[in-house]
Backbone as JSON, one array per atom type, in Angstrom:
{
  "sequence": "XXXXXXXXXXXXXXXXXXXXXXXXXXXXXXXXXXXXXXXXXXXXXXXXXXXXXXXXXXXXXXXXXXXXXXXXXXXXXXXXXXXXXXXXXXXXXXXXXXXXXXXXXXXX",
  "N": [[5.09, 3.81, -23.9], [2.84, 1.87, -21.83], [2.68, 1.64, -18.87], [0.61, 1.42, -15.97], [-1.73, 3.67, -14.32], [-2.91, 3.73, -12.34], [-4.88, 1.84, -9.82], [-7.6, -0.48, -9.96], [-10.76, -1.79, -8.72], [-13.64, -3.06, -9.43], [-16.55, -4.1, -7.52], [-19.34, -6.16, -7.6], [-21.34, -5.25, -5.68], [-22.01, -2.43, -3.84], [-19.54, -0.43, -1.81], [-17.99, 0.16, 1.06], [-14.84, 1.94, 2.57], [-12.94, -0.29, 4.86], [-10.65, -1.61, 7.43], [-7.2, -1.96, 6.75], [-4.84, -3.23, 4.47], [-3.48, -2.82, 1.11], [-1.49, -4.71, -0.91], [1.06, -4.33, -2.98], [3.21, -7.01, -4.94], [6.47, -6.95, -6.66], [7.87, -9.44, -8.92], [8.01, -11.32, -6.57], [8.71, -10.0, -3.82], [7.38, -7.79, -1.64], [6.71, -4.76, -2.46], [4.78, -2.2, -2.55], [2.67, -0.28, -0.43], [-0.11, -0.3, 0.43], [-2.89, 1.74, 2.55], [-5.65, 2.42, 3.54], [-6.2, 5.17, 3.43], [-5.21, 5.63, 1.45], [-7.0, 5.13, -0.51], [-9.35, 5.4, -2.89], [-13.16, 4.99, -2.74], [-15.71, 5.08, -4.64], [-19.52, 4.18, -5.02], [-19.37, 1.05, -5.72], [-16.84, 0.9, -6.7], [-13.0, 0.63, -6.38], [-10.08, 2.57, -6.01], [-6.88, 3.17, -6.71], [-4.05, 5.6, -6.96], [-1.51, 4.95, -8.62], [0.11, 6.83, -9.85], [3.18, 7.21, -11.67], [5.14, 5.48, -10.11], [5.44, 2.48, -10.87], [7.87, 0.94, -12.07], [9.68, -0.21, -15.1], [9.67, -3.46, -16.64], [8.18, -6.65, -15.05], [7.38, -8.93, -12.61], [4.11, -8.83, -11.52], [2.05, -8.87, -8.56], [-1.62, -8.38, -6.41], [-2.4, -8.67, -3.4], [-5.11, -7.92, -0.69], [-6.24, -7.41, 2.74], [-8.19, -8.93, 4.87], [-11.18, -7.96, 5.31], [-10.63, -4.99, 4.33], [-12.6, -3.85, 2.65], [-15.76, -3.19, 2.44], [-19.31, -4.5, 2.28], [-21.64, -2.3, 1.71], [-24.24, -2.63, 1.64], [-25.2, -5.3, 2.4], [-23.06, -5.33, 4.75], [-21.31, -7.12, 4.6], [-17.95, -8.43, 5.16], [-15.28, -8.21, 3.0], [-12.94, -10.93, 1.98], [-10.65, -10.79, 1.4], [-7.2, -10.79, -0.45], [-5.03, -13.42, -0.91], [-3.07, -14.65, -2.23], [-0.16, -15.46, -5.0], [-1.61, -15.33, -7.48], [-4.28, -14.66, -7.98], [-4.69, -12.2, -8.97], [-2.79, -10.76, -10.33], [-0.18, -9.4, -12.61], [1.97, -8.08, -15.37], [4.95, -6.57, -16.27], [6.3, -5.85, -19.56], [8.74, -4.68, -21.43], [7.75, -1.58, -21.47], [5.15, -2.61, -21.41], [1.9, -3.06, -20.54], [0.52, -5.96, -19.13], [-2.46, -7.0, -18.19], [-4.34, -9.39, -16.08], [-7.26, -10.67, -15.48], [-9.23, -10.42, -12.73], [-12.02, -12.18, -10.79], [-14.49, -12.71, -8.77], [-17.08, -13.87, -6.22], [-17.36, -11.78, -5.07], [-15.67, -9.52, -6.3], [-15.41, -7.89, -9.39], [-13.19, -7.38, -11.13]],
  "CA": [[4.94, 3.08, -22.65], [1.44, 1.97, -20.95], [2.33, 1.41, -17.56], [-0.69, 1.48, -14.93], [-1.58, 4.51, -13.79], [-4.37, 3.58, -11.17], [-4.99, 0.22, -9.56], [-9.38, -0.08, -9.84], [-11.45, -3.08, -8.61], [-14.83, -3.52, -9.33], [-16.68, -4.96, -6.9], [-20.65, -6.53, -7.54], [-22.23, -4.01, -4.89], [-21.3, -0.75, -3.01], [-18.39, -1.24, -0.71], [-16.97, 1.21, 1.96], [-13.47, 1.11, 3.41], [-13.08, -0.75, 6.52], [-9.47, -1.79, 7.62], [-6.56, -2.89, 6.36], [-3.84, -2.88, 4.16], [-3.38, -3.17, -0.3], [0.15, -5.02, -1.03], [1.43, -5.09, -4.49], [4.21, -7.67, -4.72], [7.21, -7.34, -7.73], [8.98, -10.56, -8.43], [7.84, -11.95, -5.33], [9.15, -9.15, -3.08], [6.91, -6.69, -1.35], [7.08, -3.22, -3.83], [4.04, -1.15, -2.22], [1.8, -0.81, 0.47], [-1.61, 1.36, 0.71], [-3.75, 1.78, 3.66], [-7.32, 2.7, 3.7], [-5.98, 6.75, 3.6], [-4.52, 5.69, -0.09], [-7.79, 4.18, -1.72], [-10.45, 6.23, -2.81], [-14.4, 4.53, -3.52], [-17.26, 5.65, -5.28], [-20.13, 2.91, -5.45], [-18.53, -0.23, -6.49], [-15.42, 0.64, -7.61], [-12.04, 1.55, -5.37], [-9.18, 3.55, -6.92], [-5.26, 3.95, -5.84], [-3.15, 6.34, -7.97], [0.26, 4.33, -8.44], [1.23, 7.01, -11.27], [4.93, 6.74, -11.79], [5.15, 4.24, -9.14], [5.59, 1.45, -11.38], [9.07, 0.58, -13.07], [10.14, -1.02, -16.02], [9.6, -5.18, -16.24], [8.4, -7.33, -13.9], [6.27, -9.71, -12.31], [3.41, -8.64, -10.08], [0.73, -9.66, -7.89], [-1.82, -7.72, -5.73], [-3.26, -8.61, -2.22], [-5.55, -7.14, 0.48], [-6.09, -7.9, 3.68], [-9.94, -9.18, 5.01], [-11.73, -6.13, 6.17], [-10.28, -3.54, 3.76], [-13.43, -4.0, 1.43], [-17.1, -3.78, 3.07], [-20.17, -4.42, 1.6], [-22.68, -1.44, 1.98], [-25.8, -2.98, 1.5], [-25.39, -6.34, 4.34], [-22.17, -5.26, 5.77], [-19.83, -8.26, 4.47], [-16.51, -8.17, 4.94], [-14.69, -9.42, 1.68], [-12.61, -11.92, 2.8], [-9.37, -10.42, 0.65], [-6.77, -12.06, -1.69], [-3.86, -14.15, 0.2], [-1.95, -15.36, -3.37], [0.35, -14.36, -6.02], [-2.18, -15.55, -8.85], [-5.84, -14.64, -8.47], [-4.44, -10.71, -9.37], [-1.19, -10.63, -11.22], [-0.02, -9.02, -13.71], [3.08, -8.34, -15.77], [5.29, -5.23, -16.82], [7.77, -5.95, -20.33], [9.42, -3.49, -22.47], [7.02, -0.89, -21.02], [3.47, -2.43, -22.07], [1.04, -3.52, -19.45], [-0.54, -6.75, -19.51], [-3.4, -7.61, -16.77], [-4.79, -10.92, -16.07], [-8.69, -10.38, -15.11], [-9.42, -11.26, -11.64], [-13.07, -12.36, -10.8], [-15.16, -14.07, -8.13], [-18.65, -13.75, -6.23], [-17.83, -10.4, -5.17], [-14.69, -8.7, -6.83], [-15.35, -8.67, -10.72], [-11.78, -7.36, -11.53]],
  "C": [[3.48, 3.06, -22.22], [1.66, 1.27, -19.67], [1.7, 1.79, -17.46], [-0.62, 2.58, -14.25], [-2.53, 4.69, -12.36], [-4.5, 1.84, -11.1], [-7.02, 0.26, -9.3], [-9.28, -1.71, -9.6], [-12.61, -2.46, -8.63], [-15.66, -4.47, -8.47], [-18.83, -5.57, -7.45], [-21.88, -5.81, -6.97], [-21.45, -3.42, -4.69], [-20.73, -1.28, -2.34], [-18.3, 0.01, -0.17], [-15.67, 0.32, 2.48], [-13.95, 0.25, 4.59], [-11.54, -0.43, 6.6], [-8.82, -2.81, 7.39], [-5.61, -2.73, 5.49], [-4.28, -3.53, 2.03], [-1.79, -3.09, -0.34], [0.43, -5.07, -2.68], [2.77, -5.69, -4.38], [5.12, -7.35, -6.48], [8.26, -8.37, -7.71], [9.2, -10.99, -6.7], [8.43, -10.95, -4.14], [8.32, -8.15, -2.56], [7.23, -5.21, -1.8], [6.85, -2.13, -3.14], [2.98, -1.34, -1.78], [1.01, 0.27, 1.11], [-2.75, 0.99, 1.51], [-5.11, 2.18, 2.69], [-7.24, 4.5, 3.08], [-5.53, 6.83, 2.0], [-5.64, 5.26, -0.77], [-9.33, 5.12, -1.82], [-12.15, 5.3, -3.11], [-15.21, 5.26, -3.72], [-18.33, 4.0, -5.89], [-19.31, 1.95, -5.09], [-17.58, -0.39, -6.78], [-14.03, 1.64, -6.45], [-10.97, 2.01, -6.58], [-8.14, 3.92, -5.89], [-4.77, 4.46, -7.11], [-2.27, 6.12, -7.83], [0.93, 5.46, -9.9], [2.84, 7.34, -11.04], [5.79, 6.29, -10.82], [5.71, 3.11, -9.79], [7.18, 1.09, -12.25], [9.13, -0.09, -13.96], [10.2, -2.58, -15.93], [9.23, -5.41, -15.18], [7.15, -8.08, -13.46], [5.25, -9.3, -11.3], [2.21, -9.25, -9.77], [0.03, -8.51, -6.9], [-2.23, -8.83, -4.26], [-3.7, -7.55, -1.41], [-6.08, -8.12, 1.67], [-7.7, -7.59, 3.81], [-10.38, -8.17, 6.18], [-11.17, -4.56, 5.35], [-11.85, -2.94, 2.84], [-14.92, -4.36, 2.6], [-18.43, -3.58, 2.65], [-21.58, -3.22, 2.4], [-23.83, -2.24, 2.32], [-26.11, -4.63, 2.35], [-24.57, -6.38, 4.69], [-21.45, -6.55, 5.63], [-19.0, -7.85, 4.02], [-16.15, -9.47, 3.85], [-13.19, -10.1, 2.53], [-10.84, -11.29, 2.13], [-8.84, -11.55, -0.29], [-5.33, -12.35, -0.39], [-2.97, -14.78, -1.12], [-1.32, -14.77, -4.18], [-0.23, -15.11, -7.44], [-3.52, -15.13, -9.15], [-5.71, -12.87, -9.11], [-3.63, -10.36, -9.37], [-1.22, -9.86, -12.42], [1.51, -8.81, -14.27], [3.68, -7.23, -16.99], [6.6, -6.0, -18.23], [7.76, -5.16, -21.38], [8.52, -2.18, -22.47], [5.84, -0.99, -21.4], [3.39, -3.29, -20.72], [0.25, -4.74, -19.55], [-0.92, -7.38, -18.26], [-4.0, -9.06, -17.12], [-6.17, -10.66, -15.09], [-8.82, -11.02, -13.29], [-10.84, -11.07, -11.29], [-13.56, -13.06, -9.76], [-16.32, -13.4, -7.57], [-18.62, -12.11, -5.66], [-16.78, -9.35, -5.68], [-14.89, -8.75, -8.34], [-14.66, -7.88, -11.7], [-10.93, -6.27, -11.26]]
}
């Protein structure tokens, strides 16, 4: 099995929390839902520990809400994700397969 044992984004610069919420959706349904108190950063890069969180099959998607993500270095708030395609992914027969998500300041 390689389910996901950590959910990471990369972001372009340093970020601190702000406020706000990280949704992961399965098969269109709200799954799991991590505050600010669930996400750890260092630099550039945030970190939730979903280990054995994740079940067997299925369709997912992430969002966050605008203001969870704030840029250190001129204080912009990332604006978040609002869809179930720019950061999906997809659980079958217990292998993991991600779908890259990228833009001017998240780069996956």
């Amino acid at each position: 099995m390689n389910l996901p044992n950590e959910i990471i984004g990369t972001f372009n610069r340093n970020i601190t929390l702000g406020i706000g919420t990280l949704k992961v959706y399965k098969d269109n349904a709200l799954f799991l839902t991590f505050d600010e108190s669930d996400i750890e950063v260092e630099n550039n890069v945030f970190t939730i520990d979903v280990t054995n969180l994740f079940p067997d099959n299925g369709n997912y998607y992430i969002n966050f809400t605008t203001g969870l993500f704030i840029s250190t270095l001129f204080s912009e708030v990332y604006l978040g994700i609002t869809n179930t395609t720019d950061w999906a992914f997809i659980i079958t027969n217990g292998e993991y397969e991600n779908t890259e998500y990228s833009n001017e300041y998240l780069i996956n």
